[in-house]
Coordinates of C-alpha atoms and ligand atoms in Angstrom, one line a residue:
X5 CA -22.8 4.2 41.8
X6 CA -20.6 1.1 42.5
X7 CA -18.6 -1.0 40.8
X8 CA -21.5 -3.3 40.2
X9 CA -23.1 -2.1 36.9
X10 CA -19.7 -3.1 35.5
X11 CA -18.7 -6.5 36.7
X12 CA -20.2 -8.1 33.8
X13 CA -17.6 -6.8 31.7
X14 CA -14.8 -6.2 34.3
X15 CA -14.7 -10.3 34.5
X16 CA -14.7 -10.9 30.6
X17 CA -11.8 -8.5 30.5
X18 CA -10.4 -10.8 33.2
X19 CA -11.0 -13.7 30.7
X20 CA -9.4 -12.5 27.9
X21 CA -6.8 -10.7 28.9
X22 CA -4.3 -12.6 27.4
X23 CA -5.5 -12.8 24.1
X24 CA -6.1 -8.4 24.5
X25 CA -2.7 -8.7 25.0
X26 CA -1.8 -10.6 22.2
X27 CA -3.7 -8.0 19.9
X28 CA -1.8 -5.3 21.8
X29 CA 1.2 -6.7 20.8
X30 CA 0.3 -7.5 17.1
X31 CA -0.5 -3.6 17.0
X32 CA 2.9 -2.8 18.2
X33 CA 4.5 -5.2 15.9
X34 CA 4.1 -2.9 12.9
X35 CA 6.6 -0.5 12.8
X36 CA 4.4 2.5 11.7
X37 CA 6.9 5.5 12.3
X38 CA 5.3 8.3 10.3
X39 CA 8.4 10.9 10.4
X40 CA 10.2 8.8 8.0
X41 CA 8.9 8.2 4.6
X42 CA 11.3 4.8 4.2
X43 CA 8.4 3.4 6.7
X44 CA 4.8 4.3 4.5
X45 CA 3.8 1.0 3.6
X46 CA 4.0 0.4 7.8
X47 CA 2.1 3.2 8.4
X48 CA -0.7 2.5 5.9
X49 CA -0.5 -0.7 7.1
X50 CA -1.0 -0.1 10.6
X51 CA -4.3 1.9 9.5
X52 CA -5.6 -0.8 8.4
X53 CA -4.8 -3.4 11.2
X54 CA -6.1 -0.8 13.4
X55 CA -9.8 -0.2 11.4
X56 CA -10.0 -4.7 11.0
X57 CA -9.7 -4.2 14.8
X58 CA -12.3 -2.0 14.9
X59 CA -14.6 -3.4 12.8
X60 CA -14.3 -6.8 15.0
X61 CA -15.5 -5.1 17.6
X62 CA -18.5 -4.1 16.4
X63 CA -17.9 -0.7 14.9
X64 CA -18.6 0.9 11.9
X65 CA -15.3 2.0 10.4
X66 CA -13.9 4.0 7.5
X67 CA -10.2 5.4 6.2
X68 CA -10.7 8.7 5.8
X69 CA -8.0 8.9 2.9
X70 CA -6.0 11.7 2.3
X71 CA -4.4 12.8 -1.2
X72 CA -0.8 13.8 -1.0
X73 CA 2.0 12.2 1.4
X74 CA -0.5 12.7 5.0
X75 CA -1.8 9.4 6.0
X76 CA -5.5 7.9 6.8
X77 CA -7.1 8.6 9.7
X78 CA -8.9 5.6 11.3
X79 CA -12.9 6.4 12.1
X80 CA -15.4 4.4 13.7
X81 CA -18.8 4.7 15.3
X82 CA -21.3 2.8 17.3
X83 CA -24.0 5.4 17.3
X84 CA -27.4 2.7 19.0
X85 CA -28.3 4.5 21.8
X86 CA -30.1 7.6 20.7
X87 CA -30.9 10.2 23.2
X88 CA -27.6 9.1 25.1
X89 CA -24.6 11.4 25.1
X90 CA -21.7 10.7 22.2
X91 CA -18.1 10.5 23.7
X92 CA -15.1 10.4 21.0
X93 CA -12.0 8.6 21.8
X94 CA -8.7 10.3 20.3
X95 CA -5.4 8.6 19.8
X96 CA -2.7 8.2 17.2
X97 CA -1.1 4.9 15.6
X98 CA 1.7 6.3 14.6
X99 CA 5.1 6.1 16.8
X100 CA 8.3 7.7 17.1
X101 CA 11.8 5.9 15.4
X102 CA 13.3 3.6 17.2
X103 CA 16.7 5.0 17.1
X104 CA 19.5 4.4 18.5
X105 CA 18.4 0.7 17.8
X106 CA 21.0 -0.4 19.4
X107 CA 20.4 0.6 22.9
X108 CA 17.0 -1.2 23.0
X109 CA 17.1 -5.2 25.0
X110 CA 15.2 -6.4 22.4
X111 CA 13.9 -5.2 18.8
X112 CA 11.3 -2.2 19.4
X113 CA 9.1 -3.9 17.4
X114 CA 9.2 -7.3 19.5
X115 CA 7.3 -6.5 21.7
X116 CA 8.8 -8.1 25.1
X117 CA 6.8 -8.9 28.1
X118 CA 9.4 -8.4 31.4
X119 CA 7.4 -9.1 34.0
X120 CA 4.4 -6.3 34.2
X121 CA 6.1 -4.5 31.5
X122 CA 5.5 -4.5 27.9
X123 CA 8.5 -3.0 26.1
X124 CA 7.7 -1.8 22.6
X125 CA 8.1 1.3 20.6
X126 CA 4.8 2.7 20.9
X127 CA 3.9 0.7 24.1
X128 CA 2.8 3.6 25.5
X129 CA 2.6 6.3 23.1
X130 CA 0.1 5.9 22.3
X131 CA -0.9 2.6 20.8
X132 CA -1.4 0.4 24.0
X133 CA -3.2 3.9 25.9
X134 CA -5.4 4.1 22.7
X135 CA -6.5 0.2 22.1
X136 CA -7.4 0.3 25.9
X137 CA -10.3 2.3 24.4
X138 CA -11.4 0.1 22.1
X139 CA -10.9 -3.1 24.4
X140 CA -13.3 -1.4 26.7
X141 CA -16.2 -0.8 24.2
X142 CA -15.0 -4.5 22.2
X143 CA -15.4 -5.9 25.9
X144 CA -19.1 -4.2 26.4
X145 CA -20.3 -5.1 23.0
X146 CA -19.5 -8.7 23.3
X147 CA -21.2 -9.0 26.8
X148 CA -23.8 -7.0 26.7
X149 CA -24.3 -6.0 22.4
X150 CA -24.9 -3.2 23.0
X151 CA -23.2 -0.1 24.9
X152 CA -24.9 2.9 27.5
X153 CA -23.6 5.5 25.5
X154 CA -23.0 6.3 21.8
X155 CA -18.8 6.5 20.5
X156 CA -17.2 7.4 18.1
X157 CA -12.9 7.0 17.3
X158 CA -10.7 9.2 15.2
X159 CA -7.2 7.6 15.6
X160 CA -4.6 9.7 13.3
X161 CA -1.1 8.6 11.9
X162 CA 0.7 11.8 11.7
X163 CA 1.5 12.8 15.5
X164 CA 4.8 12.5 15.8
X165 CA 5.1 14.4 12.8
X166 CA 2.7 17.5 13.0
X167 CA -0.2 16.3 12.6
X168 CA -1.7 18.1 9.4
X169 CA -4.1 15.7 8.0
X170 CA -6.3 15.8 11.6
X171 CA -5.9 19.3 11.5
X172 CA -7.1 19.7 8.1
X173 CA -9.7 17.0 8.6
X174 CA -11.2 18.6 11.8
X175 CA -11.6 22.6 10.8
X176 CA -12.7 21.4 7.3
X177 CA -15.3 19.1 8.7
X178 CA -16.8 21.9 11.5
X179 CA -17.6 18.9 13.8
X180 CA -20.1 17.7 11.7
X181 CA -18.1 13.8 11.5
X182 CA -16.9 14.1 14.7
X183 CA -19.5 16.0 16.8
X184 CA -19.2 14.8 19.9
X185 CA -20.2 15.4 24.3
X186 CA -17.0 15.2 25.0
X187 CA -13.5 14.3 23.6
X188 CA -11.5 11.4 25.5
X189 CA -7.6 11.7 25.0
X190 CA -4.7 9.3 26.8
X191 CA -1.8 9.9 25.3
X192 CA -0.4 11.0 28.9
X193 CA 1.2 9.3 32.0
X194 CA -0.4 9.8 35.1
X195 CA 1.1 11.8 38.0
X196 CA 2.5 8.5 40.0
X197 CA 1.7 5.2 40.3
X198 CA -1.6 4.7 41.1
X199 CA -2.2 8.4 41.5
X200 CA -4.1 9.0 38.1
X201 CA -3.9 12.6 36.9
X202 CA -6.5 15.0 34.9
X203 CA -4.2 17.2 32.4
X204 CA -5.9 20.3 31.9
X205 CA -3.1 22.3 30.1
X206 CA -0.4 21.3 27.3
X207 CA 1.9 23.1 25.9
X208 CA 2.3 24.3 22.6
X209 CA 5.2 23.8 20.1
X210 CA 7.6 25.7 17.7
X211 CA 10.2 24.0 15.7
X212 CA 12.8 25.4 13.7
X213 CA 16.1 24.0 11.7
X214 CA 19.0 26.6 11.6
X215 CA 21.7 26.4 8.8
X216 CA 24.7 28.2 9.0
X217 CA 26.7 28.8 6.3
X218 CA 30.1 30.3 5.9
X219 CA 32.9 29.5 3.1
X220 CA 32.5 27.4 0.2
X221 CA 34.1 24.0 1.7
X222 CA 35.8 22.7 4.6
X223 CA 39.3 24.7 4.8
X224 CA 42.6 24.1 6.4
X225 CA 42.3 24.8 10.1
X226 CA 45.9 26.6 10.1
X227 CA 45.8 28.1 6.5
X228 CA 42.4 29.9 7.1
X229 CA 42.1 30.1 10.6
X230 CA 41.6 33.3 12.4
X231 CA 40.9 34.9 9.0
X232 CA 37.3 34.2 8.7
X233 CA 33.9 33.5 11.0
X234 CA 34.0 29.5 11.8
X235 CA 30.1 29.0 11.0
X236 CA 29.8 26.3 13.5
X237 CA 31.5 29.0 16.2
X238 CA 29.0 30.9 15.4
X239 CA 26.5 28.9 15.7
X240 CA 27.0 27.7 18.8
X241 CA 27.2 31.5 19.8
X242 CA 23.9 32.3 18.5
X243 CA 22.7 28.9 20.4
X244 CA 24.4 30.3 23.6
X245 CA 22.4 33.7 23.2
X246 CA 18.9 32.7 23.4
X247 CA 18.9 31.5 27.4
X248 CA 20.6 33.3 30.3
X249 CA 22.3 30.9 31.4
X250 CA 22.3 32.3 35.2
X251 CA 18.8 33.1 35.4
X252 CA 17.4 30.3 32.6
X253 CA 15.4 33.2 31.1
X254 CA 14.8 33.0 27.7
X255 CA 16.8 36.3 25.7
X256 CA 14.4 36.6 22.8
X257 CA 12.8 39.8 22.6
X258 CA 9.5 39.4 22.8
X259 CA 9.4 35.8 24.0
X260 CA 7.1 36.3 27.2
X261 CA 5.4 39.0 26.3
X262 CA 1.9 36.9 26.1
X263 CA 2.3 34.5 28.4
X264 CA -0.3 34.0 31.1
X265 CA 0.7 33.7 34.4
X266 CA -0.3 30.7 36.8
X267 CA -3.0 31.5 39.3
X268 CA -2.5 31.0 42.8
X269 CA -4.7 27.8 43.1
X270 CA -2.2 26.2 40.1
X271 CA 1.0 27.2 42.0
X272 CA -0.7 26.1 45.0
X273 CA -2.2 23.0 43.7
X274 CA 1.4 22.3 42.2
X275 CA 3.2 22.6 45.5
X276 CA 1.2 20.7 47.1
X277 CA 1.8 17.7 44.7
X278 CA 4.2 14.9 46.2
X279 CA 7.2 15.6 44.2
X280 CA 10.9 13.6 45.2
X281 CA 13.5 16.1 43.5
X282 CA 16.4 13.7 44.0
X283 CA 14.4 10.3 42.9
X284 CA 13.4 12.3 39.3
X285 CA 17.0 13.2 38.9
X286 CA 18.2 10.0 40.0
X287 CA 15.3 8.1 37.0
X288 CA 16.7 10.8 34.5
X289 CA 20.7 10.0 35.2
X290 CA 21.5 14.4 36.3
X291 CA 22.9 15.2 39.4
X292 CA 21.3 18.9 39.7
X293 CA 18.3 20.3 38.3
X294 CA 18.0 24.0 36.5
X295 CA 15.8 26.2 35.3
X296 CA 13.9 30.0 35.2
X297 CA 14.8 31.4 38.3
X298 CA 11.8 32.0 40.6
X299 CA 9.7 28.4 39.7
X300 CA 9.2 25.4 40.7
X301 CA 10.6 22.1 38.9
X302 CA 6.9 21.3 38.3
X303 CA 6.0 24.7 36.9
X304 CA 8.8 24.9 34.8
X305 CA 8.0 21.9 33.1
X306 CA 4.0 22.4 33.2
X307 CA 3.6 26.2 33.0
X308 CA 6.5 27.9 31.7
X309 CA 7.9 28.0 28.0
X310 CA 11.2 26.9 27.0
X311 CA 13.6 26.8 24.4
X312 CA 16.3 24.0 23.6
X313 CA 18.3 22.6 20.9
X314 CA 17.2 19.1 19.7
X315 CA 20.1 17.9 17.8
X316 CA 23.3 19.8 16.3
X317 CA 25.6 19.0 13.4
X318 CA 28.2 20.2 11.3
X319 CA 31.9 19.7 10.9
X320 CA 34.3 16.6 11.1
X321 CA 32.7 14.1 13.1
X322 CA 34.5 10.9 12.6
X323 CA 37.3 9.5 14.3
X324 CA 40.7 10.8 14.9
X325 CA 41.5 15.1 14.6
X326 CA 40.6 16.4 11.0
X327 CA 42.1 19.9 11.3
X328 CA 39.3 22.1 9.4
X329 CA 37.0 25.4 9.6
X330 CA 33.8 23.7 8.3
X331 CA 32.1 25.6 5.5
X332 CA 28.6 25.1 7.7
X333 CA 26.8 24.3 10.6
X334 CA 23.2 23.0 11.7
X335 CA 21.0 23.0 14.4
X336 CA 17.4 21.5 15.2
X337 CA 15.5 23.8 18.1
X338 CA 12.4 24.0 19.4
X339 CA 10.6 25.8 22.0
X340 CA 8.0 24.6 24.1
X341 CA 4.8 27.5 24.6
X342 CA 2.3 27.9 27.1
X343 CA -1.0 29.6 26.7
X344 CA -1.2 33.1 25.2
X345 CA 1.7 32.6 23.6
X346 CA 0.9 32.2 19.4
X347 CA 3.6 30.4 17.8
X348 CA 3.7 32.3 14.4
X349 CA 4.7 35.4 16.3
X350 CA 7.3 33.4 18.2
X351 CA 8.6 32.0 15.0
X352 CA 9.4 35.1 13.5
X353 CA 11.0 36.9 16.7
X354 CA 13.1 33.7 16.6
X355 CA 14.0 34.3 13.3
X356 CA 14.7 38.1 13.8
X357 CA 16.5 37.4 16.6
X358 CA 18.9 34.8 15.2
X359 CA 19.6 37.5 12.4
X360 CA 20.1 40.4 14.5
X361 CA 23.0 38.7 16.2
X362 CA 24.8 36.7 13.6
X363 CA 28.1 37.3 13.5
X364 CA 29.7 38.8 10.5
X365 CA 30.6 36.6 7.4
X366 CA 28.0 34.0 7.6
X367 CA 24.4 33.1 6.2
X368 CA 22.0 32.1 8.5
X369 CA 18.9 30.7 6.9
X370 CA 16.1 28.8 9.8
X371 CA 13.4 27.0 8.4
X372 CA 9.9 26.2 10.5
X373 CA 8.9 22.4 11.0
X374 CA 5.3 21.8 12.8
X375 CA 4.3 24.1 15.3
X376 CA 1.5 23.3 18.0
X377 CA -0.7 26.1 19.7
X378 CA -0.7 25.8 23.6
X379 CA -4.2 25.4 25.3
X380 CA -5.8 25.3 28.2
X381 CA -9.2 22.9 29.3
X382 CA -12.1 22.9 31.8
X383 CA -12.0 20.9 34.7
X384 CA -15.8 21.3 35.7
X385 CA -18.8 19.6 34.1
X386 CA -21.1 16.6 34.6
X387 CA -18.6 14.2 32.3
X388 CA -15.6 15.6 33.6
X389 CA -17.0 14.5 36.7
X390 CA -18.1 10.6 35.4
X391 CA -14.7 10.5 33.3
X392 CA -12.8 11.8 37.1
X393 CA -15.1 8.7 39.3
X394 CA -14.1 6.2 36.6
X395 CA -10.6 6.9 37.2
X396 CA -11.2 6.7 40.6
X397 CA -13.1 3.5 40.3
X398 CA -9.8 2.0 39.3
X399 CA -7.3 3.8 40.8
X400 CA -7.5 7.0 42.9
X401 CA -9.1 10.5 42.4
X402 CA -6.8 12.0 39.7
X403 CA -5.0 15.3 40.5
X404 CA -5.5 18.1 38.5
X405 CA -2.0 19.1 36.5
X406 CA -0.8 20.8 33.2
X407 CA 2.2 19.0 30.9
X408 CA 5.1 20.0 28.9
X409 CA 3.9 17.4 26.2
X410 CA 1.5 18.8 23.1
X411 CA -1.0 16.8 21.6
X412 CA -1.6 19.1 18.4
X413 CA -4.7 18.2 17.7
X414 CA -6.5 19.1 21.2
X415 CA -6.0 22.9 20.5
X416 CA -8.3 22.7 17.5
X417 CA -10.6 19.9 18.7
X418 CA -11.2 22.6 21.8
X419 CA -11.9 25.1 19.3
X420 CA -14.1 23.8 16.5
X421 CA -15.9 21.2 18.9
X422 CA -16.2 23.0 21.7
X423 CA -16.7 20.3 24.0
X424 CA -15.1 19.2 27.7
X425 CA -11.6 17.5 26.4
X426 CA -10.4 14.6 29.1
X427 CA -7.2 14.4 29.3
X428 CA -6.6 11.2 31.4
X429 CA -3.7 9.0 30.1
X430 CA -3.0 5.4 31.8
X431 CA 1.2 5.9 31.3
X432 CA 3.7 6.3 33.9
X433 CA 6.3 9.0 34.0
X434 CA 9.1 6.5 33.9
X435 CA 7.6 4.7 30.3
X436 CA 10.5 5.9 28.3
X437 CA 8.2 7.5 25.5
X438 CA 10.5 8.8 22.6
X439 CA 13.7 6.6 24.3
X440 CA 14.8 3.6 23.9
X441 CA 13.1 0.6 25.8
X442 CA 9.5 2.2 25.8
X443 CA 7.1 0.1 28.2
X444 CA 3.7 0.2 29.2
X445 CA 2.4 -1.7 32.5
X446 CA 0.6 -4.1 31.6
X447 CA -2.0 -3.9 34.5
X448 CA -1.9 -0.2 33.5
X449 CA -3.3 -1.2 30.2
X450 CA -5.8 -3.2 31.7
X451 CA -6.7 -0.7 34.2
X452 CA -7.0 1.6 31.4
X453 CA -9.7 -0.9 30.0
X454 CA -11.4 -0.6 33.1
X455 CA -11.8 3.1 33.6
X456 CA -13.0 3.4 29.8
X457 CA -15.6 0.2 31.0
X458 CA -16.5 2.0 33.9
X459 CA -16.7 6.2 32.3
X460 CA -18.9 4.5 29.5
X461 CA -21.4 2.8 32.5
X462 CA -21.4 6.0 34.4
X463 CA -22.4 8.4 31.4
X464 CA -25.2 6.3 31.1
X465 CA -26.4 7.2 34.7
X466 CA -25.0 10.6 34.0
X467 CA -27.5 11.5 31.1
X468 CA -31.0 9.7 33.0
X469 CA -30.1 13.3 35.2
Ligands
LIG4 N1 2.0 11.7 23.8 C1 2.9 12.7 23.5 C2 2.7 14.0 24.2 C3 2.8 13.9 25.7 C4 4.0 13.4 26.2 C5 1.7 14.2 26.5 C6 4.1 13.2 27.6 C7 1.8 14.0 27.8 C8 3.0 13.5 28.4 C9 2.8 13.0 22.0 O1 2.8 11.8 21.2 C10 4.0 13.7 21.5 O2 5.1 13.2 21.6 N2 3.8 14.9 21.1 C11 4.9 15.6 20.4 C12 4.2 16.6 19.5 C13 5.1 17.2 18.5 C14 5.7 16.2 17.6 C15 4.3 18.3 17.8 C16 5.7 16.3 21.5 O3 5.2 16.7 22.6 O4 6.9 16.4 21.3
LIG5 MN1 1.5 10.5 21.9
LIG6 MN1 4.9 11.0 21.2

């Protein structure tokens, strides 16, 4: 099938893109950061900008309220083409702080056009890859009023921060709301420019704060010292324990134990993937890279589990020498899973772990934030197939790779839904997701309008089979 069937729309788009961007950037202008309770109004907000957008369209919306501190999720159908397969579009409207403000060229939530680039928090993740969704079915429904296929949206605000109300929503719900031929998700970059990319594995997530605690204030660094366990020594001691640092294994007992192996078509696949070692560290700012001995960059990233330390704290940290043993010491760590690997077990050999070696005269107490279960999609299937062309249509045949990224919610939408899950983002890998100065191409976005335009116009061909 050629482009043909949809040039109709693919010139509207070409019409309007301006004022799609202007919506983008309206979207990006509320700062709807769902980690931190100081932003709810924001958030809520941002729900409901989101749903008016919807509705516009064409769609039938609702907030499916939550009681308790979770926030709405956005829903919307267009459900006139009985008989035709139902695709549901997943993507979240909340976005990660902006912090350190101050390193951003302009406010995050200005959104500032530099030449292709739209630089915004949330640019890319995931508001502008998400409304490229619902600019594709707004565009069809205006020029043609109706669409090939039947959608539906579930757009969440709690992604960046575990996602529960989705996750609550979904395995209450059985699939019934949501029941669905397939689940489309960009919330991804693709392998290169202009090299789309199918994602058929992410990884899954556990997230723990350790406290160390050790006398009952700061003390005199000379008075006390060498008398007792400095808590923040031995934190960092414990920290230094969990990774080898010659062979980048992970020392946890326990820690591999179900972890599937790649096959030989994913290493191959993997090796065979362009992949510039010294233009990735140059984008990143390291001279070397490192990792578990025996694999690849790429499959250390994609295929391989991993365990760092997000942020630590404790101590004197302002200016000048304050000569103290700190009375305790913190750390935020998480570690990254892959599939078998089931992260309440992991949790709790973390947690045995960190007690078994704590050194003497401290408390060590570790709490659990979100944790994210790794899983693994087909790549085979009629719509897999339309969703792969469309791509394609716009760009190039996407490759087929895993990520080091989670998307929470896919694990259980794979479950209770049972349904192929695309994976096929519109990002690059140099958008700056979570850091300051997030961007999204703009013709990205618009490309992104397109593939949606075209996957919608080849389902239809798809299901006269
Ligand atoms: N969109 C990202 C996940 C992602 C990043 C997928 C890069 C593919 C490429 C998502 O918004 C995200 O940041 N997820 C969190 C989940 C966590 C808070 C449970 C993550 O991966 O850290
Ligand atoms: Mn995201
Ligand atoms: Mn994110």
């Amino acid at each position: 099938m050629g482009n043909d069937t949809s040039q109709d729309v693919f010139k509207r788009i070409d019409r309007e893109k301006e004022s799609y961007l202007e919506e983008l950037k309206d979207y990006l202008r509320i700062p709807s950061i769902s980690t931190d309770p100081d932003y709810r109004d924001e958030v809520l907000r941002c729900a409901e900008f989101l749903r008016q957008k919807m509705e516009t369209a064409g769609l039938s919306t609702r907030l499916l309220e939550t009681e308790g501190p979770g926030y709405p999720l956005v829903y919307a159908e267009w459900l006139g083409a009985p008989g035709k397969p139902t695709i549901l579009f997943y993507g979240h409207y909340d976005v990660q702080p902006a912090d350190p403000v101050e390193l951003w060229r302009h406010d995050p939530f200005e959104p500032t056009v530099e030449g292709d680039l739209l630089v915004a928090r949330g640019a890319t993740d995931d508001k502008g890859q998400s409304f490229a969704h619902l600019k594709a079915v707004a565009a069809i429904l205006a020029e043609r009023g109706s669409l090939p296929v039947n959608v539906k949206f579930i757009v969440e605000g709690e992604e960046e921060s575990g996602g529960e109300t989705i996750e609550q929503f979904v395995v209450k719900d059985d699939g019934d709301l949501l029941a669905a031929d397939a689940v489309f998700v960009s919330d991804s970059a693709m392998y290169g420019p202009g090299q789309p990319s199918l994602i058929y594995g992410l990884k899954g997530m556990v997230y723990m704060e350790v406290k160390v605690t050790g006398p009952n204030r700061d003390l005199h660094s000379g008075s006390f010292g060498g008398a007792i366990t400095n808590p923040v020594n031995a934190l960092g001691y414990m920290i230094g324990q969990l990774r080898d640092p010659a062979t980048g294994r992970i020392k946890i007992p326990g820690f591999y134990d179900d972890v599937v192996e790649m096959e030989d078509w994913e290493r191959k696949e993997f090796a065979n993937l362009p992949f510039d070692e010294a233009a990735y560290c140059q984008e990143i700012g390291v001279t070397d890279l490192f990792g578990e001995e025996g694999f690849s960059t790429l499959e250390r990233v994609w295929a391989r589990p991993t365990c760092d330390v997000n942020g630590i704290f404790g101590g004197y940290q302002g200016k000048g020498a304050k000569t103290i043993l700190p009375g305790w010491g913190g750390a935020k760590i998480s570690m990254r899973l892959v599939p078998n690997q089931d992260p309440d077990k992991i949790e709790q050999q973390f947690i045995d772990y960190l007690r078994s070696i704590a050194p003497v005269g401290v408390t060590v107490e570790v709490e659990a934030h979100h944790n994210a279960v790794p899983v693994r999609l087909e790549t085979e299937g009629p719509i897999v197939e339309a969703a792969m062309s469309a791509m394609e249509d716009v760009w190039k045949r996407p490759v087929r790779v895993r990520e080091g990224g989670s998307i929470p919610i896919v694990a259980t939408f794979s479950q209770v839904l049972n349904v192929p899950i695309l994976l096929l983002g519109f990002g690059l890998s140099d958008d700056r997701l979570h850091s300051p100065n997030e961007k999204f191409n703009i013709s990205n976005y618009y490309g992104g309008i397109r593939a949606v335009t075209r996957f919608l116009d080849r389902l239809d061909a798809v299901s006269e089979k």
